[in-house]
Amino acid sequence: MAQLVTTELLLLLAGVAAVWAARPRTELLNVCMDAKHHKEKPSPEDELHEQCSPWKKNSCCFANTSREAHKDISYLYRFNWDHCGQMAPACKQHFIQDTCLYECSPNLGPWIQQVNQSWRKERILNVPLCKEDCQQWWEDCRTSYTCKSNWHKGWNWSSGHNRCPVGAACHHFHFYFPTPAALCEGIWSHSYKLSNYSRGSGRCIQMWFDPAQGNPNEEVARFYALAMSAGAMSHGIGLLLLSLVPMLQLWLLS
């Protein structure tokens, strides 16, 4: 009897380990979000425009999406970067690159979460953005103006594009975003999280990279997918052991 129970327990544990080890890797790597302009699956796009071009070899965005990402008040989201006067070109480059990463990257799977929104069914949450990328974004936007600290919600859309809500005053970015973390984490409802890791560490997502050197975010996604798989497997095994306690107690008493 003891040998039979031990064998069954080992088989169950092996089964849980196999499921948790395999499932997250297939779902979290090389995937696109279920969102407004994303492809169903990543694929090459030879004509990606300018700042979106690093994702040519494997992209979740179409060429037309990449072109629109570089326009003011494009059809993508009708968002006006210049809602408090003209945004500095260096600052706007970061927002274009941010849009390219969001629309084109197939390496954000570990941070994709389901949402119930009219324009998308999935979003990213707490993507660890390399500290240099976040710091430079903040530095280059210090002289530009805005009227809100969360750009995901609360705008006046009566004109067909975003305008500052009544009572919201335009100030320099550093008024609403006093630190790099405040900008990168707050502006898109915690889509990003400021990482303590540097570019090239393999532990943070780079918003900017040289495609001639390969896509460094592939390694980062693999690392976090494996870490999540290990964590999920441990959690699943723990739950399984708890569920087997009553059976083991009965066996010990018999």
PDB file of C-alpha atoms in Angstrom:
ATOM      1  CA  MET A   1       0.000   0.000   0.000  1.00  0.00           C
ATOM      2  CA  ALA A   2       2.809   2.417   0.961  1.00  0.00           C
ATOM      3  CA  GLN A   3       4.638   1.749  -2.296  1.00  0.00           C
ATOM      4  CA  LEU A   4       1.455   2.353  -4.308  1.00  0.00           C
ATOM      5  CA  VAL A   5       0.758   5.709  -2.613  1.00  0.00           C
ATOM      6  CA  THR A   6       4.374   6.813  -3.048  1.00  0.00           C
ATOM      7  CA  THR A   7       4.319   5.910  -6.739  1.00  0.00           C
ATOM      8  CA  GLU A   8       1.046   7.783  -7.300  1.00  0.00           C
ATOM      9  CA  LEU A   9       2.402  10.839  -5.486  1.00  0.00           C
ATOM     10  CA  LEU A  10       5.564  10.887  -7.577  1.00  0.00           C
ATOM     11  CA  LEU A  11       3.571  10.560 -10.803  1.00  0.00           C
ATOM     12  CA  LEU A  12       1.279  13.417  -9.814  1.00  0.00           C
ATOM     13  CA  LEU A  13       4.202  15.638  -8.899  1.00  0.00           C
ATOM     14  CA  ALA A  14       5.940  14.820 -12.177  1.00  0.00           C
ATOM     15  CA  GLY A  15       2.781  15.643 -14.080  1.00  0.00           C
ATOM     16  CA  VAL A  16       2.341  19.012 -12.369  1.00  0.00           C
ATOM     17  CA  ALA A  17       6.005  19.858 -12.926  1.00  0.00           C
ATOM     18  CA  ALA A  18       5.745  19.033 -16.632  1.00  0.00           C
ATOM     19  CA  VAL A  19       2.624  21.151 -17.104  1.00  0.00           C
ATOM     20  CA  TRP A  20       3.923  24.208 -15.258  1.00  0.00           C
ATOM     21  CA  ALA A  21       7.328  23.964 -16.882  1.00  0.00           C
ATOM     22  CA  ALA A  22       5.977  23.699 -20.419  1.00  0.00           C
ATOM     23  CA  ARG A  23       2.908  25.922 -20.472  1.00  0.00           C
ATOM     24  CA  PRO A  24       4.363  29.319 -19.531  1.00  0.00           C
ATOM     25  CA  ARG A  25       7.268  29.013 -21.991  1.00  0.00           C
ATOM     26  CA  THR A  26       4.979  28.414 -24.939  1.00  0.00           C
ATOM     27  CA  GLU A  27       2.603  31.194 -23.892  1.00  0.00           C
ATOM     28  CA  LEU A  28       5.088  33.824 -22.749  1.00  0.00           C
ATOM     29  CA  LEU A  29       7.743  33.765 -25.477  1.00  0.00           C
ATOM     30  CA  ASN A  30       7.413  35.192 -28.988  1.00  0.00           C
ATOM     31  CA  VAL A  31       3.807  36.320 -28.544  1.00  0.00           C
ATOM     32  CA  CYS A  32       1.677  39.362 -29.376  1.00  0.00           C
ATOM     33  CA  MET A  33      -0.877  41.041 -27.168  1.00  0.00           C
ATOM     34  CA  ASP A  34      -4.563  40.788 -27.933  1.00  0.00           C
ATOM     35  CA  ALA A  35      -4.918  44.520 -28.449  1.00  0.00           C
ATOM     36  CA  LYS A  36      -6.147  47.121 -30.913  1.00  0.00           C
ATOM     37  CA  HIS A  37      -3.450  47.081 -33.618  1.00  0.00           C
ATOM     38  CA  HIS A  38      -1.390  43.986 -32.854  1.00  0.00           C
ATOM     39  CA  LYS A  39      -0.938  41.000 -35.134  1.00  0.00           C
ATOM     40  CA  GLU A  40      -2.205  37.644 -33.956  1.00  0.00           C
ATOM     41  CA  LYS A  41       1.338  36.231 -34.180  1.00  0.00           C
ATOM     42  CA  PRO A  42       4.747  37.878 -34.704  1.00  0.00           C
ATOM     43  CA  SER A  43       6.345  37.710 -38.151  1.00  0.00           C
ATOM     44  CA  PRO A  44       8.908  39.635 -40.241  1.00  0.00           C
ATOM     45  CA  GLU A  45       8.016  43.128 -41.504  1.00  0.00           C
ATOM     46  CA  ASP A  46      10.565  44.488 -43.990  1.00  0.00           C
ATOM     47  CA  GLU A  47       9.011  47.974 -44.202  1.00  0.00           C
ATOM     48  CA  LEU A  48       8.847  49.000 -40.556  1.00  0.00           C
ATOM     49  CA  HIS A  49       9.304  52.763 -40.290  1.00  0.00           C
ATOM     50  CA  GLU A  50      12.283  54.528 -38.704  1.00  0.00           C
ATOM     51  CA  GLN A  51      12.236  54.056 -34.908  1.00  0.00           C
ATOM     52  CA  CYS A  52      10.194  50.857 -35.214  1.00  0.00           C
ATOM     53  CA  SER A  53      12.712  49.306 -37.611  1.00  0.00           C
ATOM     54  CA  PRO A  54      14.659  47.351 -34.927  1.00  0.00           C
ATOM     55  CA  TRP A  55      11.750  44.871 -34.880  1.00  0.00           C
ATOM     56  CA  LYS A  56      11.844  44.127 -38.641  1.00  0.00           C
ATOM     57  CA  LYS A  57      12.988  40.530 -38.248  1.00  0.00           C
ATOM     58  CA  ASN A  58      10.155  39.611 -35.906  1.00  0.00           C
ATOM     59  CA  SER A  59       7.347  42.031 -35.207  1.00  0.00           C
ATOM     60  CA  CYS A  60       3.870  42.225 -33.680  1.00  0.00           C
ATOM     61  CA  CYS A  61       3.084  45.405 -35.652  1.00  0.00           C
ATOM     62  CA  PHE A  62       2.297  45.984 -39.304  1.00  0.00           C
ATOM     63  CA  ALA A  63       4.245  48.467 -41.439  1.00  0.00           C
ATOM     64  CA  ASN A  64       1.348  50.933 -41.478  1.00  0.00           C
ATOM     65  CA  THR A  65       1.152  50.850 -37.683  1.00  0.00           C
ATOM     66  CA  SER A  66       4.857  51.733 -37.522  1.00  0.00           C
ATOM     67  CA  ARG A  67       4.339  54.725 -39.805  1.00  0.00           C
ATOM     68  CA  GLU A  68       1.388  55.983 -37.793  1.00  0.00           C
ATOM     69  CA  ALA A  69       3.434  55.664 -34.582  1.00  0.00           C
ATOM     70  CA  HIS A  70       5.588  58.562 -35.847  1.00  0.00           C
ATOM     71  CA  LYS A  71       2.678  60.931 -36.545  1.00  0.00           C
ATOM     72  CA  ASP A  72       1.069  63.493 -34.273  1.00  0.00           C
ATOM     73  CA  ILE A  73      -2.576  62.609 -33.543  1.00  0.00           C
ATOM     74  CA  SER A  74      -2.363  59.463 -35.669  1.00  0.00           C
ATOM     75  CA  TYR A  75      -5.286  57.142 -36.268  1.00  0.00           C
ATOM     76  CA  LEU A  76      -3.797  54.637 -33.792  1.00  0.00           C
ATOM     77  CA  TYR A  77      -5.185  56.338 -30.686  1.00  0.00           C
ATOM     78  CA  ARG A  78      -5.810  59.987 -31.720  1.00  0.00           C
ATOM     79  CA  PHE A  79      -3.370  61.029 -29.011  1.00  0.00           C
ATOM     80  CA  ASN A  80      -1.916  64.538 -29.105  1.00  0.00           C
ATOM     81  CA  TRP A  81       1.612  64.698 -27.673  1.00  0.00           C
ATOM     82  CA  ASP A  82       1.472  68.503 -27.923  1.00  0.00           C
ATOM     83  CA  HIS A  83      -1.485  68.951 -25.563  1.00  0.00           C
ATOM     84  CA  CYS A  84       0.437  71.625 -23.588  1.00  0.00           C
ATOM     85  CA  GLY A  85       2.338  73.223 -26.448  1.00  0.00           C
ATOM     86  CA  GLN A  86       4.942  71.690 -28.710  1.00  0.00           C
ATOM     87  CA  MET A  87       6.787  68.786 -27.128  1.00  0.00           C
ATOM     88  CA  ALA A  88      10.572  68.907 -27.438  1.00  0.00           C
ATOM     89  CA  PRO A  89      11.743  66.676 -30.325  1.00  0.00           C
ATOM     90  CA  ALA A  90      14.108  64.715 -28.042  1.00  0.00           C
ATOM     91  CA  CYS A  91      11.215  64.032 -25.674  1.00  0.00           C
ATOM     92  CA  LYS A  92       8.862  62.998 -28.460  1.00  0.00           C
ATOM     93  CA  GLN A  93      11.411  60.484 -29.731  1.00  0.00           C
ATOM     94  CA  HIS A  94      11.028  58.555 -26.484  1.00  0.00           C
ATOM     95  CA  PHE A  95       7.267  58.428 -26.829  1.00  0.00           C
ATOM     96  CA  ILE A  96       7.580  57.206 -30.415  1.00  0.00           C
ATOM     97  CA  GLN A  97      10.025  54.521 -29.268  1.00  0.00           C
ATOM     98  CA  ASP A  98       7.689  53.617 -26.415  1.00  0.00           C
ATOM     99  CA  THR A  99       4.870  53.203 -28.943  1.00  0.00           C
ATOM    100  CA  CYS A 100       7.084  51.059 -31.188  1.00  0.00           C
ATOM    101  CA  LEU A 101       8.036  48.815 -28.270  1.00  0.00           C
ATOM    102  CA  TYR A 102       4.402  48.433 -27.218  1.00  0.00           C
ATOM    103  CA  GLU A 103       3.074  47.766 -30.719  1.00  0.00           C
ATOM    104  CA  CYS A 104       5.949  45.792 -32.243  1.00  0.00           C
ATOM    105  CA  SER A 105       7.755  43.795 -29.569  1.00  0.00           C
ATOM    106  CA  PRO A 106       7.135  40.027 -29.377  1.00  0.00           C
ATOM    107  CA  ASN A 107       9.166  39.881 -26.133  1.00  0.00           C
ATOM    108  CA  LEU A 108       6.664  41.245 -23.595  1.00  0.00           C
ATOM    109  CA  GLY A 109       4.863  37.970 -22.913  1.00  0.00           C
ATOM    110  CA  PRO A 110       5.924  37.559 -19.264  1.00  0.00           C
ATOM    111  CA  TRP A 111       4.176  40.847 -18.424  1.00  0.00           C
ATOM    112  CA  ILE A 112       0.967  40.509 -20.449  1.00  0.00           C
ATOM    113  CA  GLN A 113      -2.189  40.645 -18.342  1.00  0.00           C
ATOM    114  CA  GLN A 114      -5.828  40.238 -19.298  1.00  0.00           C
ATOM    115  CA  VAL A 115      -8.004  43.358 -19.091  1.00  0.00           C
ATOM    116  CA  ASN A 116     -11.624  44.173 -19.762  1.00  0.00           C
ATOM    117  CA  GLN A 117     -11.338  47.265 -21.946  1.00  0.00           C
ATOM    118  CA  SER A 118     -13.221  48.223 -25.087  1.00  0.00           C
ATOM    119  CA  TRP A 119     -10.053  48.670 -27.152  1.00  0.00           C
ATOM    120  CA  ARG A 120      -7.983  45.719 -25.962  1.00  0.00           C
ATOM    121  CA  LYS A 121      -8.227  42.442 -24.096  1.00  0.00           C
ATOM    122  CA  GLU A 122      -4.622  42.424 -22.874  1.00  0.00           C
ATOM    123  CA  ARG A 123      -2.069  44.912 -21.601  1.00  0.00           C
ATOM    124  CA  ILE A 124       1.456  44.892 -20.189  1.00  0.00           C
ATOM    125  CA  LEU A 125       2.089  45.433 -16.474  1.00  0.00           C
ATOM    126  CA  ASN A 126       5.368  46.178 -14.654  1.00  0.00           C
ATOM    127  CA  VAL A 127       7.725  45.532 -17.567  1.00  0.00           C
ATOM    128  CA  PRO A 128      11.220  46.048 -16.042  1.00  0.00           C
ATOM    129  CA  LEU A 129      12.550  48.942 -18.115  1.00  0.00           C
ATOM    130  CA  CYS A 130      16.335  49.387 -18.080  1.00  0.00           C
ATOM    131  CA  LYS A 131      17.305  52.242 -15.784  1.00  0.00           C
ATOM    132  CA  GLU A 132      19.276  54.136 -18.462  1.00  0.00           C
ATOM    133  CA  ASP A 133      16.287  54.143 -20.841  1.00  0.00           C
ATOM    134  CA  CYS A 134      14.014  55.485 -18.131  1.00  0.00           C
ATOM    135  CA  GLN A 135      16.554  58.052 -16.917  1.00  0.00           C
ATOM    136  CA  GLN A 136      17.182  59.406 -20.424  1.00  0.00           C
ATOM    137  CA  TRP A 137      13.442  59.581 -21.158  1.00  0.00           C
ATOM    138  CA  TRP A 138      12.971  61.676 -18.028  1.00  0.00           C
ATOM    139  CA  GLU A 139      15.978  63.908 -18.757  1.00  0.00           C
ATOM    140  CA  ASP A 140      14.919  64.604 -22.348  1.00  0.00           C
ATOM    141  CA  CYS A 141      11.370  65.522 -21.314  1.00  0.00           C
ATOM    142  CA  ARG A 142      12.180  67.869 -18.416  1.00  0.00           C
ATOM    143  CA  THR A 143      11.661  71.016 -20.528  1.00  0.00           C
ATOM    144  CA  SER A 144       8.404  69.832 -22.116  1.00  0.00           C
ATOM    145  CA  TYR A 145       4.946  70.465 -20.665  1.00  0.00           C
ATOM    146  CA  THR A 146       1.993  68.326 -19.664  1.00  0.00           C
ATOM    147  CA  CYS A 147      -1.091  68.611 -17.461  1.00  0.00           C
ATOM    148  CA  LYS A 148      -1.445  65.047 -16.129  1.00  0.00           C
ATOM    149  CA  SER A 149       0.573  62.347 -14.389  1.00  0.00           C
ATOM    150  CA  ASN A 150      -1.430  59.403 -15.797  1.00  0.00           C
ATOM    151  CA  TRP A 151      -1.957  59.566 -19.542  1.00  0.00           C
ATOM    152  CA  HIS A 152      -4.147  56.484 -19.735  1.00  0.00           C
ATOM    153  CA  LYS A 153      -7.302  58.178 -18.443  1.00  0.00           C
ATOM    154  CA  GLY A 154      -9.023  61.417 -17.515  1.00  0.00           C
ATOM    155  CA  TRP A 155      -8.601  63.361 -20.768  1.00  0.00           C
ATOM    156  CA  ASN A 156     -11.196  65.518 -22.494  1.00  0.00           C
ATOM    157  CA  TRP A 157     -11.888  63.737 -25.814  1.00  0.00           C
ATOM    158  CA  SER A 158     -14.728  66.013 -27.013  1.00  0.00           C
ATOM    159  CA  SER A 159     -12.612  67.353 -29.910  1.00  0.00           C
ATOM    160  CA  GLY A 160     -11.719  63.881 -31.194  1.00  0.00           C
ATOM    161  CA  HIS A 161      -8.289  63.894 -29.590  1.00  0.00           C
ATOM    162  CA  ASN A 162      -7.058  64.301 -26.038  1.00  0.00           C
ATOM    163  CA  ARG A 163      -7.158  67.712 -24.394  1.00  0.00           C
ATOM    164  CA  CYS A 164      -6.384  68.660 -20.814  1.00  0.00           C
ATOM    165  CA  PRO A 165      -9.354  68.224 -18.487  1.00  0.00           C
ATOM    166  CA  VAL A 166     -10.932  71.286 -16.895  1.00  0.00           C
ATOM    167  CA  GLY A 167      -8.839  72.550 -14.010  1.00  0.00           C
ATOM    168  CA  ALA A 168      -5.654  70.737 -15.068  1.00  0.00           C
ATOM    169  CA  ALA A 169      -2.780  73.202 -15.441  1.00  0.00           C
ATOM    170  CA  CYS A 170       0.166  72.783 -17.776  1.00  0.00           C
ATOM    171  CA  HIS A 171       3.537  72.508 -16.025  1.00  0.00           C
ATOM    172  CA  HIS A 172       6.987  71.215 -16.861  1.00  0.00           C
ATOM    173  CA  PHE A 173       7.209  67.420 -16.865  1.00  0.00           C
ATOM    174  CA  HIS A 174       9.166  67.398 -13.609  1.00  0.00           C
ATOM    175  CA  PHE A 175       6.153  68.948 -11.828  1.00  0.00           C
ATOM    176  CA  TYR A 176       4.042  65.866 -12.592  1.00  0.00           C
ATOM    177  CA  PHE A 177       6.982  63.453 -12.802  1.00  0.00           C
ATOM    178  CA  PRO A 178       9.536  64.501 -10.141  1.00  0.00           C
ATOM    179  CA  THR A 179      11.658  61.358 -10.641  1.00  0.00           C
ATOM    180  CA  PRO A 180      12.424  58.944 -13.501  1.00  0.00           C
ATOM    181  CA  ALA A 181      10.364  56.276 -11.699  1.00  0.00           C
ATOM    182  CA  ALA A 182       7.371  58.623 -11.491  1.00  0.00           C
ATOM    183  CA  LEU A 183       7.483  59.056 -15.271  1.00  0.00           C
ATOM    184  CA  CYS A 184       8.140  55.499 -16.404  1.00  0.00           C
ATOM    185  CA  GLU A 185       5.846  53.829 -13.876  1.00  0.00           C
ATOM    186  CA  GLY A 186       3.034  56.356 -13.620  1.00  0.00           C
ATOM    187  CA  ILE A 187       2.461  57.668 -17.117  1.00  0.00           C
ATOM    188  CA  TRP A 188       0.871  54.475 -18.510  1.00  0.00           C
ATOM    189  CA  SER A 189      -0.694  53.032 -15.329  1.00  0.00           C
ATOM    190  CA  HIS A 190       2.348  50.934 -14.362  1.00  0.00           C
ATOM    191  CA  SER A 191       2.917  49.396 -17.765  1.00  0.00           C
ATOM    192  CA  TYR A 192       6.600  49.808 -16.919  1.00  0.00           C
ATOM    193  CA  LYS A 193       8.604  49.425 -13.737  1.00  0.00           C
ATOM    194  CA  LEU A 194      11.955  51.146 -13.278  1.00  0.00           C
ATOM    195  CA  SER A 195      14.576  48.404 -13.119  1.00  0.00           C
ATOM    196  CA  ASN A 196      17.779  48.538 -11.100  1.00  0.00           C
ATOM    197  CA  TYR A 197      19.464  46.632 -13.929  1.00  0.00           C
ATOM    198  CA  SER A 198      21.413  48.228 -16.763  1.00  0.00           C
ATOM    199  CA  ARG A 199      21.213  47.778 -20.510  1.00  0.00           C
ATOM    200  CA  GLY A 200      22.960  44.614 -21.631  1.00  0.00           C
ATOM    201  CA  SER A 201      22.402  42.852 -18.305  1.00  0.00           C
ATOM    202  CA  GLY A 202      19.841  40.438 -19.716  1.00  0.00           C
ATOM    203  CA  ARG A 203      17.517  41.353 -16.828  1.00  0.00           C
ATOM    204  CA  CYS A 204      15.707  44.445 -18.130  1.00  0.00           C
ATOM    205  CA  ILE A 205      13.807  45.379 -21.284  1.00  0.00           C
ATOM    206  CA  GLN A 206      15.538  47.881 -23.553  1.00  0.00           C
ATOM    207  CA  MET A 207      13.333  50.424 -25.270  1.00  0.00           C
ATOM    208  CA  TRP A 208      16.270  51.301 -27.549  1.00  0.00           C
ATOM    209  CA  PHE A 209      18.642  48.774 -29.143  1.00  0.00           C
ATOM    210  CA  ASP A 210      20.790  48.265 -32.233  1.00  0.00           C
ATOM    211  CA  PRO A 211      19.238  45.471 -34.351  1.00  0.00           C
ATOM    212  CA  ALA A 212      22.645  44.793 -35.905  1.00  0.00           C
ATOM    213  CA  GLN A 213      23.632  43.402 -32.496  1.00  0.00           C
ATOM    214  CA  GLY A 214      20.473  41.305 -32.223  1.00  0.00           C
ATOM    215  CA  ASN A 215      17.424  41.859 -30.038  1.00  0.00           C
ATOM    216  CA  PRO A 216      18.565  41.830 -26.371  1.00  0.00           C
ATOM    217  CA  ASN A 217      14.976  41.590 -25.151  1.00  0.00           C
ATOM    218  CA  GLU A 218      14.701  37.999 -26.333  1.00  0.00           C
ATOM    219  CA  GLU A 219      17.135  36.892 -23.609  1.00  0.00           C
ATOM    220  CA  VAL A 220      15.298  39.006 -21.022  1.00  0.00           C
ATOM    221  CA  ALA A 221      11.930  37.463 -21.883  1.00  0.00           C
ATOM    222  CA  ARG A 222      13.419  33.945 -21.643  1.00  0.00           C
ATOM    223  CA  PHE A 223      14.889  34.682 -18.219  1.00  0.00           C
ATOM    224  CA  TYR A 224      11.623  35.947 -16.746  1.00  0.00           C
ATOM    225  CA  ALA A 225       9.527  33.260 -18.438  1.00  0.00           C
ATOM    226  CA  LEU A 226      11.711  30.566 -16.880  1.00  0.00           C
ATOM    227  CA  ALA A 227      11.599  32.283 -13.492  1.00  0.00           C
ATOM    228  CA  MET A 228       7.816  32.474 -13.677  1.00  0.00           C
ATOM    229  CA  SER A 229       7.622  28.839 -14.737  1.00  0.00           C
ATOM    230  CA  ALA A 230       9.706  27.790 -11.738  1.00  0.00           C
ATOM    231  CA  GLY A 231       7.591  29.869  -9.390  1.00  0.00           C
ATOM    232  CA  ALA A 232       4.336  28.559 -10.809  1.00  0.00           C
ATOM    233  CA  MET A 233       5.625  24.989 -10.640  1.00  0.00           C
ATOM    234  CA  SER A 234       6.573  25.390  -6.965  1.00  0.00           C
ATOM    235  CA  HIS A 235       3.179  26.898  -6.227  1.00  0.00           C
ATOM    236  CA  GLY A 236       1.401  24.073  -8.059  1.00  0.00           C
ATOM    237  CA  ILE A 237       3.389  21.404  -6.252  1.00  0.00           C
ATOM    238  CA  GLY A 238       2.634  23.067  -2.914  1.00  0.00           C
ATOM    239  CA  LEU A 239      -1.090  23.059  -3.625  1.00  0.00           C
ATOM    240  CA  LEU A 240      -0.911  19.437  -4.746  1.00  0.00           C
ATOM    241  CA  LEU A 241       0.844  18.375  -1.565  1.00  0.00           C
ATOM    242  CA  LEU A 242      -1.774  20.148   0.541  1.00  0.00           C
ATOM    243  CA  SER A 243      -4.542  18.359  -1.350  1.00  0.00           C
ATOM    244  CA  LEU A 244      -2.826  15.004  -0.707  1.00  0.00           C
ATOM    245  CA  VAL A 245      -2.508  15.525   3.047  1.00  0.00           C
ATOM    246  CA  PRO A 246      -5.940  14.036   3.876  1.00  0.00           C
ATOM    247  CA  MET A 247      -5.191  10.955   1.755  1.00  0.00           C
ATOM    248  CA  LEU A 248      -1.811  10.476   3.398  1.00  0.00           C
ATOM    249  CA  GLN A 249      -3.349  10.881   6.841  1.00  0.00           C
ATOM    250  CA  LEU A 250      -5.910   8.182   6.079  1.00  0.00           C
ATOM    251  CA  TRP A 251      -3.163   5.894   4.823  1.00  0.00           C
ATOM    252  CA  LEU A 252      -1.063   6.411   7.973  1.00  0.00           C
ATOM    253  CA  LEU A 253      -4.068   5.633  10.184  1.00  0.00           C
ATOM    254  CA  SER A 254      -4.991   2.470   8.266  1.00  0.00           C
TER     255      SER A 254
END
